[in-house]
Coordinates of C-alpha atoms and ligand atoms in Angstrom, one line a residue:
X212 CA -22.5 9.2 17.0
X213 CA -22.0 10.2 13.4
X214 CA -22.8 7.9 10.5
X215 CA -19.6 8.9 8.6
X216 CA -16.9 6.2 8.5
X217 CA -13.5 7.7 8.4
X218 CA -11.0 5.9 6.1
X219 CA -7.5 6.1 7.5
X220 CA -5.0 4.7 4.9
X221 CA -1.7 3.4 6.2
X222 CA -0.3 2.0 3.0
X223 CA 2.7 4.4 3.2
X224 CA 3.4 3.5 6.8
X225 CA 2.2 0.1 8.0
X226 CA 2.0 -1.2 4.4
X227 CA 5.5 -0.2 3.8
X228 CA 6.7 -2.3 6.7
X229 CA 6.3 -5.4 4.5
X230 CA 9.8 -6.7 3.7
X231 CA 10.8 -5.3 0.3
X232 CA 7.9 -2.8 0.1
X233 CA 9.9 0.3 0.9
X234 CA 9.2 3.2 -1.3
X235 CA 11.1 6.3 -2.3
X236 CA 9.9 9.8 -1.5
X237 CA 8.7 10.3 -5.1
X238 CA 6.9 7.0 -5.1
X239 CA 5.2 7.8 -1.8
X240 CA 4.2 11.2 -3.0
X241 CA 2.7 9.8 -6.2
X242 CA 0.7 7.2 -4.1
X243 CA -0.4 9.9 -1.7
X244 CA -1.8 12.0 -4.6
X245 CA -3.8 8.9 -5.7
X246 CA -5.1 8.4 -2.2
X247 CA -6.2 12.1 -2.2
X248 CA -7.9 11.5 -5.5
X249 CA -9.7 8.6 -3.8
X250 CA -10.7 11.0 -1.1
X251 CA -9.2 9.0 1.7
X252 CA -9.9 11.0 4.9
X253 CA -6.5 10.5 6.6
X254 CA -3.2 9.5 4.9
X255 CA -0.6 8.1 7.3
X256 CA 2.4 9.2 5.3
X257 CA 5.1 7.5 7.3
X258 CA 7.1 7.5 10.5
X259 CA 9.0 10.8 10.4
X260 CA 11.5 9.9 13.1
X261 CA 12.6 6.6 11.6
X262 CA 15.0 8.0 9.0
X263 CA 15.9 11.2 7.1
X264 CA 14.2 9.7 4.0
X265 CA 10.9 9.1 5.9
X266 CA 11.0 12.5 7.4
X267 CA 11.4 14.1 3.9
X268 CA 8.6 11.8 2.5
X269 CA 6.2 12.8 5.2
X270 CA 7.1 16.5 4.7
X271 CA 6.7 16.3 0.9
X272 CA 3.3 14.7 1.3
X273 CA 2.3 17.2 4.0
X274 CA 3.3 20.1 1.8
X275 CA 1.4 18.7 -1.3
X276 CA -1.8 17.2 0.0
X277 CA -4.7 19.5 0.8
X278 CA -7.9 17.4 0.8
X279 CA -6.9 14.6 3.2
X280 CA -5.5 15.0 6.7
X281 CA -1.8 14.0 6.7
X282 CA -0.5 11.9 9.6
X283 CA 2.8 10.8 10.9
X284 CA 3.4 7.9 13.3
X285 CA 5.6 8.5 16.3
X286 CA 6.6 6.4 19.3
X287 CA 5.5 7.9 22.6
X288 CA 8.6 10.1 23.2
X289 CA 9.2 13.8 22.8
X290 CA 11.9 13.4 20.1
X291 CA 9.7 11.3 17.8
X292 CA 6.7 13.6 18.4
X293 CA 8.8 16.8 17.7
X294 CA 10.1 15.2 14.4
X295 CA 6.6 14.3 13.4
X296 CA 5.3 17.8 14.1
X297 CA 8.3 19.3 12.2
X298 CA 7.6 17.1 9.1
X299 CA 3.9 18.0 9.2
X300 CA 4.4 21.8 9.5
X301 CA 3.2 22.5 5.9
X302 CA 0.1 20.3 6.2
X303 CA -3.3 21.9 5.9
X304 CA -4.7 19.3 8.3
X305 CA -2.0 17.5 10.4
X306 CA -2.3 14.6 12.8
X307 CA 0.2 13.0 15.1
X308 CA -0.3 9.3 15.8
X309 CA 1.5 8.3 18.9
X310 CA 1.6 4.7 20.3
X311 CA 3.0 2.6 23.0
X312 CA 2.5 -1.1 23.7
X313 CA 0.1 -2.0 26.5
X314 CA -0.1 -5.8 26.6
X315 CA 1.7 -7.5 29.5
X316 CA 3.8 -9.4 27.1
X317 CA 5.0 -6.4 25.1
X318 CA 5.5 -4.2 28.2
X319 CA 7.6 -6.8 30.0
X320 CA 9.5 -8.4 27.2
X321 CA 9.8 -5.6 24.6
X322 CA 9.7 -2.4 26.4
X323 CA 11.0 -3.6 29.8
X324 CA 8.7 -1.1 31.5
X325 CA 6.1 -1.4 34.3
X326 CA 2.5 -0.7 33.5
X327 CA 2.8 2.5 35.6
X328 CA 5.7 3.7 33.5
X329 CA 3.8 3.0 30.3
X330 CA 0.8 4.8 31.7
X331 CA 2.8 8.0 32.5
X332 CA 4.6 7.9 29.2
X333 CA 1.4 7.6 27.2
X334 CA -0.1 10.5 29.1
X335 CA 2.9 12.8 28.8
X336 CA 3.3 12.0 25.1
X337 CA -0.3 12.9 24.2
X338 CA 0.0 16.1 26.3
X339 CA 3.2 17.0 24.4
X340 CA 1.7 16.2 21.0
X341 CA -1.4 18.2 21.8
X342 CA 0.8 21.2 22.4
X343 CA 2.0 20.9 18.8
X344 CA -1.1 19.9 16.8
X345 CA -4.8 19.8 17.5
X346 CA -5.4 16.4 16.1
X347 CA -3.8 13.6 18.1
X348 CA -4.4 9.9 17.7
X349 CA -3.3 7.4 20.4
X350 CA -2.8 3.7 19.9
X351 CA -2.2 1.1 22.6
X352 CA -0.1 -1.3 20.6
X353 CA -1.2 -5.0 21.0
X354 CA -4.3 -3.4 22.5
X355 CA -6.5 -6.4 21.8
X356 CA -4.3 -8.6 24.0
X357 CA -4.0 -6.1 26.8
X358 CA -5.7 -6.3 30.1
X359 CA -9.0 -4.5 29.8
X360 CA -8.8 -2.7 33.2
X361 CA -5.4 -1.4 32.4
X362 CA -6.5 -0.3 28.9
X363 CA -9.6 1.5 30.3
X364 CA -7.3 3.4 32.7
X365 CA -4.7 4.4 30.1
X366 CA -7.3 5.3 27.4
X367 CA -9.3 7.4 29.8
X368 CA -6.2 9.3 30.8
X369 CA -5.0 10.0 27.2
X370 CA -8.5 11.2 26.3
X371 CA -8.3 13.6 29.2
X372 CA -4.9 14.8 27.9
X373 CA -6.6 15.6 24.6
X374 CA -6.3 12.6 22.3
X375 CA -9.0 13.1 19.6
X376 CA -8.9 9.5 18.2
X377 CA -8.4 6.3 20.1
X378 CA -7.2 3.4 17.9
X379 CA -7.3 -0.1 19.2
X380 CA -4.9 -2.3 17.3
X381 CA -5.1 -6.1 16.9
X382 CA -1.4 -5.9 16.2
X383 CA -0.9 -9.7 15.7
X384 CA -4.1 -10.6 14.0
X385 CA -5.4 -12.7 16.9
X386 CA -9.0 -11.3 17.1
X387 CA -12.2 -12.9 15.9
X388 CA -15.0 -10.6 14.8
X389 CA -17.6 -10.9 17.5
X390 CA -15.0 -10.8 20.3
X391 CA -13.2 -7.8 18.8
X392 CA -16.5 -5.9 18.2
X393 CA -17.5 -6.5 21.8
X394 CA -14.0 -5.5 23.1
X395 CA -14.4 -2.1 21.5
X396 CA -18.0 -1.8 22.8
X397 CA -16.8 -2.7 26.3
X398 CA -14.1 0.0 26.2
X399 CA -16.5 2.6 24.9
X400 CA -19.0 1.7 27.6
X401 CA -16.6 1.6 30.5
X402 CA -14.5 4.6 29.8
X403 CA -16.4 7.7 31.2
X404 CA -15.0 10.2 28.6
X405 CA -15.1 7.8 25.6
X406 CA -17.5 10.1 23.8
X407 CA -14.8 12.8 23.6
X408 CA -12.8 10.8 21.1
X409 CA -13.4 9.0 17.8
X410 CA -12.8 5.2 18.1
X411 CA -10.8 3.5 15.5
X412 CA -10.0 -0.1 14.5
X413 CA -6.7 -1.4 13.2
X414 CA -6.6 -5.1 12.4
X415 CA -3.9 -7.3 11.0
X416 CA -4.8 -10.3 8.8
X417 CA -2.9 -13.2 10.3
X418 CA -6.0 -15.3 10.5
X419 CA -7.5 -13.8 7.3
X420 CA -10.1 -11.9 9.4
X421 CA -8.8 -8.3 9.3
X422 CA -11.7 -7.0 7.2
X423 CA -14.3 -9.0 9.2
X424 CA -12.8 -7.9 12.5
X425 CA -12.8 -4.2 11.4
X426 CA -16.4 -4.4 10.3
X427 CA -17.3 -5.9 13.7
X428 CA -15.5 -3.1 15.4
X429 CA -17.6 -0.7 13.5
X430 CA -20.9 -2.5 13.7
X431 CA -20.8 -3.9 17.2
X432 CA -18.2 -1.7 18.8
X433 CA -19.3 1.7 17.3
X434 CA -15.9 2.6 15.9
X435 CA -16.0 5.3 13.2
X436 CA -12.5 5.1 11.8
X437 CA -11.0 2.1 10.0
X438 CA -7.3 1.8 9.4
X439 CA -6.5 0.0 6.2
X440 CA -4.1 -0.3 3.3
X441 CA -4.5 -0.6 -0.5
X442 CA -4.4 -4.3 -1.5
X443 CA -4.2 -5.2 2.2
X444 CA -0.5 -4.5 2.0
X445 CA 1.4 -5.0 5.2
X446 CA 3.8 -7.1 7.3
X447 CA 3.2 -10.9 7.4
X448 CA -0.4 -11.5 6.1
X449 CA -1.0 -7.7 5.8
X450 CA -3.5 -5.2 7.1
X451 CA -7.3 -4.7 6.6
X452 CA -7.7 -4.0 2.9
X453 CA -9.1 -0.6 1.9
X454 CA -10.9 -1.8 -1.2
X455 CA -12.7 -4.6 0.7
X456 CA -13.8 -2.5 3.6
X457 CA -14.9 0.4 1.5
X458 CA -16.9 -1.8 -1.0
X459 CA -18.4 -3.8 1.9
X460 CA -19.7 -0.7 3.6
X461 CA -20.9 0.8 0.3
X462 CA -22.5 -2.3 -1.1
X463 CA -24.2 -3.2 2.2
X464 CA -25.3 0.3 3.1
X465 CA -28.6 -1.3 3.9
X466 CA -26.9 -3.1 6.8
X467 CA -24.1 -0.7 8.0
X468 CA -26.0 2.5 7.3
X469 CA -22.8 4.5 7.1
X470 CA -21.6 7.1 4.6
X471 CA -18.1 7.2 3.1
X472 CA -16.2 10.0 1.4
X473 CA -14.4 7.6 -0.9
X474 CA -14.6 8.1 -4.7
X475 CA -14.5 4.4 -5.5
X476 CA -13.8 4.7 -9.2
X477 CA -10.2 5.4 -8.4
X478 CA -9.7 2.2 -6.4
X479 CA -8.3 0.1 -9.3
X480 CA -5.7 2.7 -10.3
X481 CA -4.6 2.9 -6.7
X482 CA -4.3 -0.8 -6.4
X483 CA -2.2 -1.1 -9.6
X484 CA 0.0 1.7 -8.5
X485 CA 0.7 0.2 -5.2
X486 CA 1.3 -3.3 -6.6
X487 CA 3.6 -2.0 -9.3
X488 CA 5.5 0.2 -7.0
X489 CA 6.1 -2.3 -4.2
X490 CA 6.3 -5.5 -6.3
X491 CA 3.5 -7.1 -4.2
X492 CA 1.4 -8.8 -6.8
X493 CA -2.4 -8.9 -6.4
X494 CA -3.7 -12.4 -6.5
X495 CA -6.2 -13.0 -9.4
X496 CA -9.1 -14.0 -7.0
X497 CA -8.6 -11.0 -4.7
X498 CA -11.9 -9.3 -3.9
X499 CA -12.6 -6.1 -5.8
X500 CA -9.2 -5.6 -7.5
X501 CA -8.1 -9.1 -8.5
X502 CA -8.1 -9.9 -12.3
X503 CA -10.9 -12.4 -11.8
X504 CA -13.0 -10.3 -9.4
X505 CA -15.6 -9.5 -12.1
X506 CA -14.8 -12.2 -14.6
X507 CA -17.6 -14.7 -15.1
X508 CA -15.9 -17.8 -16.3
X509 CA -18.7 -20.4 -16.1
X510 CA -21.2 -20.5 -18.9
X511 CA -24.1 -20.4 -16.5
X512 CA -22.9 -17.3 -14.8
X513 CA -22.1 -15.6 -18.2
X514 CA -25.6 -16.4 -19.4
X515 CA -27.1 -14.9 -16.2
X516 CA -25.0 -11.8 -16.3
X517 CA -26.0 -11.2 -20.0
X518 CA -29.7 -11.5 -19.1
X519 CA -29.5 -9.3 -16.0
X520 CA -26.2 -8.1 -14.4
X521 CA -27.4 -8.4 -10.9
X522 CA -28.0 -12.2 -11.2
X523 CA -24.4 -12.7 -10.3
X524 CA -22.9 -9.2 -9.8
X525 CA -23.3 -7.4 -6.5
X526 CA -21.2 -4.4 -7.4
X527 CA -20.5 -2.7 -10.8
X528 CA -17.0 -3.2 -12.1
X529 CA -17.0 0.4 -13.3
X530 CA -17.7 1.6 -9.8
X531 CA -14.2 0.5 -8.8
X532 CA -12.4 1.6 -11.9
X533 CA -12.7 -1.5 -14.2
X534 CA -13.9 -0.5 -17.6
X535 CA -16.9 -2.3 -19.1
X536 CA -15.3 -2.3 -22.6
X537 CA -12.0 -4.1 -22.1
X538 CA -10.2 -3.5 -25.5
X539 CA -9.4 0.1 -25.3
X540 CA -6.7 1.4 -27.5
X541 CA -4.4 0.3 -30.3
X542 CA -1.7 1.4 -32.7
X543 CA -3.8 4.1 -34.4
X544 CA -5.0 5.7 -31.2
X545 CA -3.8 9.3 -30.8
X546 CA -2.7 11.4 -27.9
X547 CA -6.1 12.6 -27.1
X548 CA -7.6 9.2 -26.9
X549 CA -4.7 8.1 -24.6
X550 CA -5.2 11.1 -22.4
X551 CA -9.0 10.5 -22.2
X552 CA -8.4 6.9 -21.3
X553 CA -6.0 7.9 -18.5
X554 CA -8.7 10.3 -17.2
X555 CA -11.3 7.6 -17.3
X556 CA -9.0 5.3 -15.3
X557 CA -8.6 8.0 -12.7
X558 CA -4.9 8.5 -13.5
X559 CA -3.6 12.1 -13.4
X560 CA 0.0 12.5 -14.4
X561 CA 2.0 15.2 -12.7
X562 CA 3.2 17.1 -15.7
X563 CA 2.9 17.4 -19.5
X564 CA 6.4 15.9 -19.7
X565 CA 5.2 12.8 -17.8
X566 CA 2.2 12.5 -20.1
X567 CA 4.4 12.8 -23.2
X568 CA 6.8 10.1 -21.8
X569 CA 3.9 7.8 -21.0
X570 CA 2.4 8.4 -24.5
X571 CA 5.8 7.5 -26.2
X572 CA 5.9 4.3 -24.2
X573 CA 2.3 3.6 -25.1
X574 CA 3.2 4.0 -28.8
X575 CA 6.2 1.7 -28.5
X576 CA 4.0 -0.9 -26.8
X577 CA 1.2 -0.6 -29.4
X578 CA 3.8 -1.3 -32.1
X579 CA 4.4 -4.7 -30.5
X580 CA 1.0 -5.6 -29.2
X581 CA -2.2 -5.1 -31.2
X582 CA -4.7 -4.5 -28.3
X583 CA -3.9 -2.3 -25.4
X584 CA -6.0 -3.0 -22.4
X585 CA -6.7 -0.9 -19.3
X586 CA -4.3 -3.1 -17.4
X587 CA -1.5 -2.3 -19.9
X588 CA -2.1 1.4 -19.6
X589 CA -2.0 1.2 -15.8
X590 CA 1.2 -0.9 -15.9
X591 CA 3.0 1.5 -18.2
X592 CA 2.0 4.5 -16.2
X593 CA 3.1 2.9 -13.0
X594 CA 6.4 1.8 -14.6
X595 CA 7.0 5.4 -15.6
X596 CA 6.8 6.2 -11.9
X597 CA 9.2 3.4 -10.8
X598 CA 12.2 4.4 -12.9
X599 CA 14.1 7.2 -11.3
X600 CA 16.6 9.8 -12.3
X601 CA 19.0 8.5 -9.7
X602 CA 18.9 4.9 -11.0
X603 CA 22.3 3.3 -11.5
X604 CA 21.2 0.6 -13.9
X605 CA 18.9 0.9 -17.0
X606 CA 17.8 -1.7 -19.5
X607 CA 18.8 -1.2 -23.1
X608 CA 18.2 -4.4 -25.1
X609 CA 18.4 -8.2 -24.9
X610 CA 18.6 -11.1 -27.3
X611 CA 18.4 -14.8 -26.3
X612 CA 18.4 -18.1 -27.9
X613 CA 16.8 -21.3 -26.7
X614 CA 16.2 -24.6 -28.4
X615 CA 15.1 -28.0 -27.2
X616 CA 18.1 -30.0 -26.2
X617 CA 20.4 -26.9 -26.1
X618 CA 21.5 -24.8 -23.2
X619 CA 19.9 -21.4 -23.5
X620 CA 22.0 -18.3 -24.0
X621 CA 21.3 -14.6 -23.5
X622 CA 23.2 -11.4 -24.5
X623 CA 22.1 -8.2 -22.8
X624 CA 23.0 -4.5 -23.0
X625 CA 22.3 -2.3 -20.0
X626 CA 23.6 0.9 -18.6
X627 CA 25.7 1.3 -15.4
X628 CA 25.8 4.9 -14.4
X629 CA 25.0 5.9 -18.0
X630 CA 27.7 3.7 -19.6
X631 CA 26.6 0.9 -21.8
X632 CA 27.6 -2.6 -20.7
X633 CA 27.3 -5.8 -22.8
X634 CA 27.4 -9.1 -21.2
X635 CA 26.3 -12.6 -22.1
X636 CA 25.8 -15.9 -20.3
X637 CA 24.2 -19.3 -20.6
X638 CA 21.7 -20.6 -18.0
X639 CA 19.1 -23.2 -17.2
X640 CA 16.5 -21.2 -19.2
X641 CA 16.5 -17.8 -21.0
X642 CA 15.5 -15.9 -17.9
X643 CA 18.3 -17.5 -15.8
X644 CA 20.8 -16.8 -18.6
X645 CA 19.8 -13.1 -18.8
X646 CA 20.0 -12.5 -15.1
X647 CA 23.4 -14.4 -14.9
X648 CA 24.6 -12.1 -17.7
X649 CA 23.7 -9.0 -15.6
X650 CA 25.4 -10.6 -12.5
X651 CA 28.6 -11.2 -14.5
X652 CA 29.1 -7.4 -14.5
X653 CA 27.2 -6.3 -11.3
X654 CA 28.4 -9.0 -9.0
X655 CA 25.8 -8.0 -6.4
X656 CA 26.0 -11.4 -4.7
X657 CA 22.3 -10.9 -3.7
X658 CA 20.1 -13.9 -3.1
X659 CA 16.9 -14.2 -5.0
X660 CA 14.1 -15.0 -2.6
X661 CA 11.1 -14.6 -5.0
X662 CA 10.6 -14.6 -8.8
X663 CA 7.0 -14.4 -10.1
X664 CA 5.5 -13.8 -13.5
X665 CA 2.0 -12.5 -14.0
X666 CA 0.1 -12.0 -17.3
X667 CA -1.2 -8.5 -17.0
X668 CA -4.3 -9.0 -19.0
X669 CA -4.7 -12.7 -18.9
X670 CA -3.8 -14.1 -22.4
X671 CA -0.6 -15.1 -24.1
X672 CA -0.7 -11.8 -26.0
X673 CA -0.5 -10.1 -22.7
X674 CA 2.4 -8.2 -21.2
X675 CA 4.2 -10.2 -18.5
X676 CA 4.7 -8.4 -15.2
X677 CA 7.7 -9.8 -13.3
X678 CA 8.5 -9.3 -9.7
X679 CA 12.0 -10.2 -8.4
X680 CA 12.8 -10.1 -4.6
X681 CA 16.4 -9.9 -3.7
X682 CA 18.0 -10.2 -0.3
X683 CA 21.5 -8.8 0.5
X684 CA 23.1 -8.0 3.8
X685 CA 19.8 -8.2 5.7
X686 CA 18.0 -5.9 3.3
X687 CA 15.1 -7.1 1.1
X688 CA 14.0 -5.3 -2.0
X689 CA 11.5 -5.9 -4.7
X690 CA 11.9 -5.0 -8.4
X691 CA 9.2 -5.0 -11.0
X692 CA 9.3 -5.0 -14.8
X693 CA 6.7 -5.4 -17.5
X694 CA 7.1 -6.2 -21.2
X695 CA 5.3 -8.4 -23.8
X696 CA 8.5 -10.5 -23.7
X697 CA 8.8 -12.1 -20.2
X698 CA 12.6 -12.5 -20.5
X699 CA 12.9 -8.7 -21.1
X700 CA 10.4 -8.1 -18.2
X701 CA 12.6 -10.3 -16.0
X702 CA 15.7 -8.4 -16.9
X703 CA 14.0 -5.1 -16.2
X704 CA 12.7 -6.4 -12.8
X705 CA 16.1 -7.6 -11.9
X706 CA 17.7 -4.2 -12.7
X707 CA 15.0 -2.4 -10.8
X708 CA 15.7 -4.5 -7.7
X709 CA 19.5 -3.9 -8.1
X710 CA 18.8 -0.2 -8.2
X711 CA 16.9 -0.4 -5.0
X712 CA 19.7 -2.3 -3.4
X713 CA 22.0 0.5 -4.3
X714 CA 20.0 3.1 -2.3
X715 CA 21.2 3.4 1.3
X716 CA 17.9 3.6 3.1
X717 CA 18.5 3.0 6.8
X718 CA 15.7 3.4 9.2
X719 CA 14.5 2.7 12.7
X720 CA 11.6 0.2 12.9
X721 CA 8.6 1.7 14.7
X722 CA 7.6 -1.5 16.5
X723 CA 11.1 -2.9 16.9
Ligands
KIV37 O1 -0.3 -2.9 14.4 C1 -0.1 -2.0 15.2 O2 -0.2 -2.1 16.4 C2 0.4 -0.7 14.7 C3 0.5 0.5 15.6 C4 1.7 1.2 15.5 C5 -0.8 1.3 15.4 O3 0.6 -0.6 13.5
ZN38 ZN1 -0.3 -2.3 12.4

């Protein structure tokens, strides 16, 4: 057994299944490039057969990425598998990940198939996929709640058909660490040809144990691939978080004894990019990437850290991309300093034009805000990536008035297909007035299901980062906006969500 732990990132597939987290092709490509920079071993780029958009996103990623293996999910049928193979044609290293549910509950109620039918379909699909690519992963969906004898039978058969990776999902997050670890161990011990495949873990976080379960699958079960997402993004309570699993294995190398290919200094930039793109905010006390992860608030801890860092720090903030010196740039900083800072943060912009646009935005921000922190730079670079050429609406300017005892009023100018629109409204507060002013013209009728404001760098001088989640006709989208003025940030976030509602992304759900 090797001591290398394969990191399989599924932010762009399982992560994207979170309501409102859907991403455009360009956004996915940008995140894929960041994952490649991180040296993720496998990038699950999407589910090619689910929609034309997903097909094109997988294809774009397959054509662009050279260092990581690019993978597409596919249900266990010839059409899905052919679509995946087609999308992956340009990949230097391609993998097809095919799956079918194997628990009694899923087979009977969801698939309406007998175990024998599932067995045959799994075998045939792996055989079909192996004729198209050399690297085939098979997952028995809801594997952890499946009958172990049936699972042994089906997994032995798909390995015989050539599956190179066997992934055992805890689809509903029901496992506990010791039991899950032993489950993987039992499968590996009982299946005669188990050594012909790499074993993989895929844990959901419904009981908050996805990382612990994955680590048990590795340590007790002998799995050598972990499936995970940036920030633990994913449906319901999410997936196993990449930053946590990676830093656990790295920090406790003494215990796990495993090597990783990950360049951890790019973790924070990846986290910011995913949160800004999807609108899923990272909680401040989130391990590794939360704003407080390396902040020592109590006097005793600060004193200890100043005397010797390892009194209270088990990892170095710099190792995951936080800079030691937090005030970085200001109004007088030039283009070279800005570019250098981007490089230090692990951010590579695609073109000179993008760097110029980001620098212009940096200068605008520096005119309004004296100290520019790393978080500001990451936010502005990410925001650059979330405004698109095809956007219907764009923010221009806003003024608002609020006074104790008076009803707040806002006047906003924004573009609709390039034409400037001016609207005004009153509201319960300045944010409410601004969004009502936009609605006066747009009349989306969407319901707001979430509104959240987050101070990017923690003080009142900070930029506010606003997430707005809208629901309309069964679709849920997130919009994000940042600005030192939180009313402006809110208007930007609202317009960004409206832009997403305009795009007609229809897709088949993989596990529907
Ligand atoms: O959770 C799950 O079962 C999955 C499979 C499709 C691998 O995401
Ligand atoms: Zn999953």
